[in-house]
Short mmCIF file of C-alpha atoms in Angstrom, two decimals:
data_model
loop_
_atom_site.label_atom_id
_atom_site.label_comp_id
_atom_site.label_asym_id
_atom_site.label_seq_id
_atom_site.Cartn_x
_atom_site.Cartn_y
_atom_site.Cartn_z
CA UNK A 1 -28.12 -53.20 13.76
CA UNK A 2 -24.91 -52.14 15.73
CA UNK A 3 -24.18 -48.78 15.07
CA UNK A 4 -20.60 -46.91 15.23
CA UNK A 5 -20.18 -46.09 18.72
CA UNK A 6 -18.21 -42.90 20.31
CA UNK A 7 -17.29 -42.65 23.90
CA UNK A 8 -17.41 -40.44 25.50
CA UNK A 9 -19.95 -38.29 24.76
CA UNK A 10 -19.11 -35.25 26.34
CA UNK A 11 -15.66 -34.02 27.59
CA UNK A 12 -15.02 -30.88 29.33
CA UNK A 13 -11.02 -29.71 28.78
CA UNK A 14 -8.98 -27.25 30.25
CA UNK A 15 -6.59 -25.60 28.28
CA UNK A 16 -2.99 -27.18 27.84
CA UNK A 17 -4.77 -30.45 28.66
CA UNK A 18 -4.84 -33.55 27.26
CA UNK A 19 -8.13 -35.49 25.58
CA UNK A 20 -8.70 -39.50 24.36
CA UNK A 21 -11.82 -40.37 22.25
CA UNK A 22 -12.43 -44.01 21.90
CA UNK A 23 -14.54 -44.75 18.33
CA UNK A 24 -16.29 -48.68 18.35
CA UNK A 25 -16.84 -49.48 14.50
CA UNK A 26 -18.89 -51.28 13.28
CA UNK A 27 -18.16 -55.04 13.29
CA UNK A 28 -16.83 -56.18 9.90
CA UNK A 29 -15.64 -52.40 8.70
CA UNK A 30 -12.67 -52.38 7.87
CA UNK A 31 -11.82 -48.45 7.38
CA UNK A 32 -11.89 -46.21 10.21
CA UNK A 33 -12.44 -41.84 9.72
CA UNK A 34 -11.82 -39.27 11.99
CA UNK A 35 -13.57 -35.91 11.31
CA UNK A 36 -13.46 -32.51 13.71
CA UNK A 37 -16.70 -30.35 13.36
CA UNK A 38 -16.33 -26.94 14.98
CA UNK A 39 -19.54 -24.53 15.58
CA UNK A 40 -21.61 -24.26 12.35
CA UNK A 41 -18.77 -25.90 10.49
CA UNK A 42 -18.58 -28.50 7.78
CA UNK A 43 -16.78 -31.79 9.04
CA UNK A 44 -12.96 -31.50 8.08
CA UNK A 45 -11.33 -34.73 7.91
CA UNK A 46 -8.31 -35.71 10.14
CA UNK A 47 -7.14 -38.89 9.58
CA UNK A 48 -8.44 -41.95 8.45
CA UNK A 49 -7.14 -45.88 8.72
CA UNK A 50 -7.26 -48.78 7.12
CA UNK A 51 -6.93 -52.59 8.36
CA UNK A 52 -4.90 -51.03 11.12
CA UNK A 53 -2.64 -48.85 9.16
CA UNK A 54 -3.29 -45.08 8.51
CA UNK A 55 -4.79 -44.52 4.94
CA UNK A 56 -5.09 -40.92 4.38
CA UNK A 57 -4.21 -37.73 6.61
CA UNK A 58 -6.11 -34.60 6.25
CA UNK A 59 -6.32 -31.27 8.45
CA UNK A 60 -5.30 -33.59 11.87
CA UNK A 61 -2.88 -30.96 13.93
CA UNK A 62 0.28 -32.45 14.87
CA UNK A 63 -0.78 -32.29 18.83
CA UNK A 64 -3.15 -34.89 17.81
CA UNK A 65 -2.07 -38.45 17.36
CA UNK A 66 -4.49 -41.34 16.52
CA UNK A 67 -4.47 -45.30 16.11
CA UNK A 68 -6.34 -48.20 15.30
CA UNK A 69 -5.80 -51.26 17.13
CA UNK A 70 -6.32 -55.20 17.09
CA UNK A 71 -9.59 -55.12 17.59
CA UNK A 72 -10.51 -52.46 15.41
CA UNK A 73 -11.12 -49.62 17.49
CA UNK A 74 -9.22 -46.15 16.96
CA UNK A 75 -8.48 -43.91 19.60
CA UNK A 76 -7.92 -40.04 19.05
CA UNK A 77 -5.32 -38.36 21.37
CA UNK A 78 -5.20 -34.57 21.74
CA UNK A 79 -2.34 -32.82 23.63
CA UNK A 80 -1.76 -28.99 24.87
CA UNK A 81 -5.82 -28.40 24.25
CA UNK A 82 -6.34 -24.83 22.70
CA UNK A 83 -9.94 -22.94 23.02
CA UNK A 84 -10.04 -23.95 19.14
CA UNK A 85 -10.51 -27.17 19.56
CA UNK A 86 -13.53 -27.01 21.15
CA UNK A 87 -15.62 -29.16 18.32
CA UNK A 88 -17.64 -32.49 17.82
CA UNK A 89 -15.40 -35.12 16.72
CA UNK A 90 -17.04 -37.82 14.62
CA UNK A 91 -15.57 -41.30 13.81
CA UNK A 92 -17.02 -42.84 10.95
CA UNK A 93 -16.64 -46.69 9.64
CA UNK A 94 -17.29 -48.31 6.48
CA UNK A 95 -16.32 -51.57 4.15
CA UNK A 96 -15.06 -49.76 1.56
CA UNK A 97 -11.53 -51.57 1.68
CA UNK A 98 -13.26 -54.90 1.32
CA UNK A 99 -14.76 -53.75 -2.18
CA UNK A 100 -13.64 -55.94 -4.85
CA UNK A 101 -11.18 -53.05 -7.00
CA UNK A 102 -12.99 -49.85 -4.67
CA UNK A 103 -15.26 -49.52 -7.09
CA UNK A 104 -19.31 -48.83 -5.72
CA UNK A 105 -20.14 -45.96 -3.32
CA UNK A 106 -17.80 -45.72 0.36
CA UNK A 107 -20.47 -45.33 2.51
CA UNK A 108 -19.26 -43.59 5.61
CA UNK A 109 -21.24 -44.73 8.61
CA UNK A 110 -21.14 -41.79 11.51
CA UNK A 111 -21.12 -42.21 15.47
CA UNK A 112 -23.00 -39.53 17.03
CA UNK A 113 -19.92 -38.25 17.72
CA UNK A 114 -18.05 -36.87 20.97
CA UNK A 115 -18.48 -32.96 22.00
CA UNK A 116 -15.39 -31.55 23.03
CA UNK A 117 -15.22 -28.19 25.22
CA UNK A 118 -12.26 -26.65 26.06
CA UNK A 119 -11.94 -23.94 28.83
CA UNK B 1 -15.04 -27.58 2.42
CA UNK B 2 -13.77 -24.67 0.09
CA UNK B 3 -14.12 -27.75 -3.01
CA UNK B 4 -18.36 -28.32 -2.24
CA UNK B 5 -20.38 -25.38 -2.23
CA UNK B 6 -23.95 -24.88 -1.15
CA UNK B 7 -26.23 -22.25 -0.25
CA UNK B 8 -26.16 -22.25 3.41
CA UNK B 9 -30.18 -21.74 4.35
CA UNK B 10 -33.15 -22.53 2.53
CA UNK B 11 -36.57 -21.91 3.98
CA UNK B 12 -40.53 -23.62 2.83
CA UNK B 13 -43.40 -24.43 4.17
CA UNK B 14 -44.86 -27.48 4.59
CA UNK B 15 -45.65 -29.73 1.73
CA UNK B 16 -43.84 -27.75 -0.52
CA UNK B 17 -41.10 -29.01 -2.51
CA UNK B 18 -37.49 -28.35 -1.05
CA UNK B 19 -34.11 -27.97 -3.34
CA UNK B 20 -30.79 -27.97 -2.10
CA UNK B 21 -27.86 -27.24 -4.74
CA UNK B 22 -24.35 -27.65 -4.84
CA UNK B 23 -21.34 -27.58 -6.52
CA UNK B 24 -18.28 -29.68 -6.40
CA UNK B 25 -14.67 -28.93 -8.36
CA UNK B 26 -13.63 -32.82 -8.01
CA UNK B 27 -14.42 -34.34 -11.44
CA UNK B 28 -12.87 -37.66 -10.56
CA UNK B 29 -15.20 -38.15 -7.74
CA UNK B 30 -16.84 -41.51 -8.54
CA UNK B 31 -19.63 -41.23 -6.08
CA UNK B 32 -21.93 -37.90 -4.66
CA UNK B 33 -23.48 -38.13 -1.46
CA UNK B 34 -26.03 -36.19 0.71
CA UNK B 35 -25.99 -36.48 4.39
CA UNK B 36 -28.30 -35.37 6.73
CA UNK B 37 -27.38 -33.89 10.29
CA UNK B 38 -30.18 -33.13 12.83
CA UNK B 39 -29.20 -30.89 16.14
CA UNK B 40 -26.96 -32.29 17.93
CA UNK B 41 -26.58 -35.29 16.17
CA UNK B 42 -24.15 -37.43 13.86
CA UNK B 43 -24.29 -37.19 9.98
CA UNK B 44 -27.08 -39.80 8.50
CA UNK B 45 -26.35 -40.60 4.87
CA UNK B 46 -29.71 -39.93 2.69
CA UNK B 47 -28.88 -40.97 -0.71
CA UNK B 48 -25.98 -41.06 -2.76
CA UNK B 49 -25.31 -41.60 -6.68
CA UNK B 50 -22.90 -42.62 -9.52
CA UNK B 51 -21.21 -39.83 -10.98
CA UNK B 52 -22.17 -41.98 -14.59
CA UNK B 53 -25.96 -40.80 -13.20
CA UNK B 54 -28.01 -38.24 -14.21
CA UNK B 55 -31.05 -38.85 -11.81
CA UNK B 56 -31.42 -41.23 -8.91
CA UNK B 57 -35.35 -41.61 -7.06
CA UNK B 58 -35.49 -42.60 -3.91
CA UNK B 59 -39.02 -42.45 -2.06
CA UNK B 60 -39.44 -38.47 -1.59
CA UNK B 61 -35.73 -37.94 -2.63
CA UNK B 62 -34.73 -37.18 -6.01
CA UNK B 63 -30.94 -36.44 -6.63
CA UNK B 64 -30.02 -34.46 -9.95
CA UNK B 65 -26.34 -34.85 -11.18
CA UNK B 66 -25.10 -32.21 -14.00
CA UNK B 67 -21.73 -33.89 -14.56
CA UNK B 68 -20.79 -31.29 -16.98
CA UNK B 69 -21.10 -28.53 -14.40
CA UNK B 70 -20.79 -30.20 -11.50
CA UNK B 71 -23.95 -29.47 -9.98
CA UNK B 72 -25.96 -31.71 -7.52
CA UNK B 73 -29.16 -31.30 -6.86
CA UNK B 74 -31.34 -33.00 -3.52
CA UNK B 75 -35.24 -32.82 -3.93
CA UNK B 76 -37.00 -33.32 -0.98
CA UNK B 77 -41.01 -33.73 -2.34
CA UNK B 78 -43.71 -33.05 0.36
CA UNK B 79 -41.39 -31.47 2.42
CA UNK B 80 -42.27 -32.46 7.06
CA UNK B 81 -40.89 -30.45 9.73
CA UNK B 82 -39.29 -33.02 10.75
CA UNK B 83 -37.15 -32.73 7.37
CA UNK B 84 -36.00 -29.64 9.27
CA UNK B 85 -32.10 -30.18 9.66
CA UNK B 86 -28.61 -29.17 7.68
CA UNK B 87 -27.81 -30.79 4.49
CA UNK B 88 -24.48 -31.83 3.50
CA UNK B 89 -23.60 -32.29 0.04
CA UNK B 90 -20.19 -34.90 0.03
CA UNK B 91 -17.65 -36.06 -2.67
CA UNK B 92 -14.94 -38.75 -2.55
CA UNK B 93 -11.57 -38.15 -2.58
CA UNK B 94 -8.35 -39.85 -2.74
CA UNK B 95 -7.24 -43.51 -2.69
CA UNK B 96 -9.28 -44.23 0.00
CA UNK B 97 -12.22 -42.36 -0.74
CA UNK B 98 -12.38 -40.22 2.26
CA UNK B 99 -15.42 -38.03 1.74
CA UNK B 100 -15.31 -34.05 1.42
CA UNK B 101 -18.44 -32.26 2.97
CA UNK B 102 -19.70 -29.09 1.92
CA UNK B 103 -20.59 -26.62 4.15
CA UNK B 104 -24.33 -27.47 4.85
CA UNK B 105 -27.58 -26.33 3.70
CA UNK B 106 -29.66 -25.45 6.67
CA UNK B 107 -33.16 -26.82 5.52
CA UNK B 108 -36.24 -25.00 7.88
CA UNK B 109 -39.69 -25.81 7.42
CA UNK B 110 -42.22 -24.14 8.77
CA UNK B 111 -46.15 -24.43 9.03
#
C-alpha cells in the first residue's frame, strides 16, 4: 500500500539558510499535517491543511511558510535557519475530511519523516 | 505536549506484561490514540479507541480508558524486544482533529 512519502530524507543547513521539504500523501487523503520533532521531543504540530486550504495552525514559526498544492502535495519552507531547528519534520495524511459529519477516529498516517541539521 | 502526560521510561523483561499510562486534560477529545516510534523512524499508529470506551483488545494490545480521570492505559501482553521503542499516547484536538502527542514512554525490554 502507498505510504506517505517525505523527501528528502536528510538535509544538512547552515545557519541563516533556507530549507524546502516536499511531503507525497497518500492518494485519496485529503488532510495534510506538518509536525517538528526536536531531540527526545514529543511531535509539536505546525500546521495542517485541508483540500488545499490551511485547517489549523499550531507552534509553526513565522520564518516557516507551508502549502498544499493541486496535486496534493505540501511543501514546508524554512527561512533564516537557527541551530534550533535542527529536528525531524514529519508530514502526516489522513481522510478524516471525507468522514461523513468527522465523526470516527482521524487516523494520522506518518512519513518517515525528513531530518533536518542545522550548522 | 504539556496537555498528555506519561511516564517517560518503563523497563521489563521479556514475556512480561508491559503498561504504559497517561493522562490527558482534553475531555472533548472524541478519539485516544497510541503510536509507536522505533529509532529513527516515523510514528506507527498501534491502536486507538472511542472516548465512549472503556476497554478495546486488540491481539497483545489492550487499551484501558478511565474517562472520569482521564487516564489511558496501553497493555502490551508477552512483551518481544522488538516491542522495544517510545510510546506516544495522542488526543484530538480542534475542528480538524489535529492530534496532540504526549511526550513518549520509552518502552526497553530486555532478556
Amino acid at each position: 500500500a502507498a505510504g506517505v512519502i517525505q523527501s528528502p530524507r536528510h538535509l544538512i543547513k547552515e545557519k541563516r539558510e533556507t530549507a524546502t521539504l516536499k511531503c507525497y500523501p497518500i492518494p485519496r487523503h485529503d488532510t495534510v499535517y506538518w509536525y517538528q520533532q526536536g531531540p527526545g521531543q514529543d511531535p509539536q504540530f505546525l500546521i495542517s491543511f485541508y483540500e488545499k486550504m490551511q485547517s489549523d495552525k499550531g507552534s509553526i514559526p513565522d520564518r516557516f511558510s507551508a502549502q498544499q498544492f493541486s496535486d496534493y502535495h505540501s511543501e514546508l519552507n524554512m527561512s533564516s535557519l537557527e541551530l534550533g531547528d535542527s529536528a525531524l519534520y514529519f508530514c502526516a495524511s489522513s481522510v478524516y475530511g471525507r468522514t461523513s459529519g468527522r465523526r470516527g477516529a482521524n487516523v494520522l498516517t506518518f512519513g518517515a519523516g525528513s531530518r533536518l541539521t542545522v550548522l | 505536549g504539556e496537555d498528555v502526560e506519561q511516564s517517560l521510561f518503563l523497563s521489563v523483561r521479556e514475556g512480561d506484561s508491559s503498561v504504559i499510562n497517561c493522562t490527558y486534560t482534553d475531555s472533548s477529545s472524541t478519539y485516544l490514540y497510541w503510536y509507536k516510534q522505533e529509532p529513527g523512524a516515523g510514528l506507527q499508529l498501534l491502536t486507538y479507541i472511542f472516548s465512549n470506551m472503556d476497554m478495546k483488545q486488540d491481539q497483545r494490545l489492550t487499551v484501558l480508558l478511565n474517562k472520569k480521570d482521564k487516564h489511558l492505559s496501553l497493555r502490551i501482553a508477552d512483551t518481544q524486544t522488538g516491542d522495544s521503542a517510545i510510546y506516544f499516547c495522542a488526543e484530538n484536538s480542534g475542528g480538524y482533529n489535529k492530534l496532540i502527542f504526549g511526550a513518549g514512554t520509552r518502552l526497553a525490554v530486555h532478556p
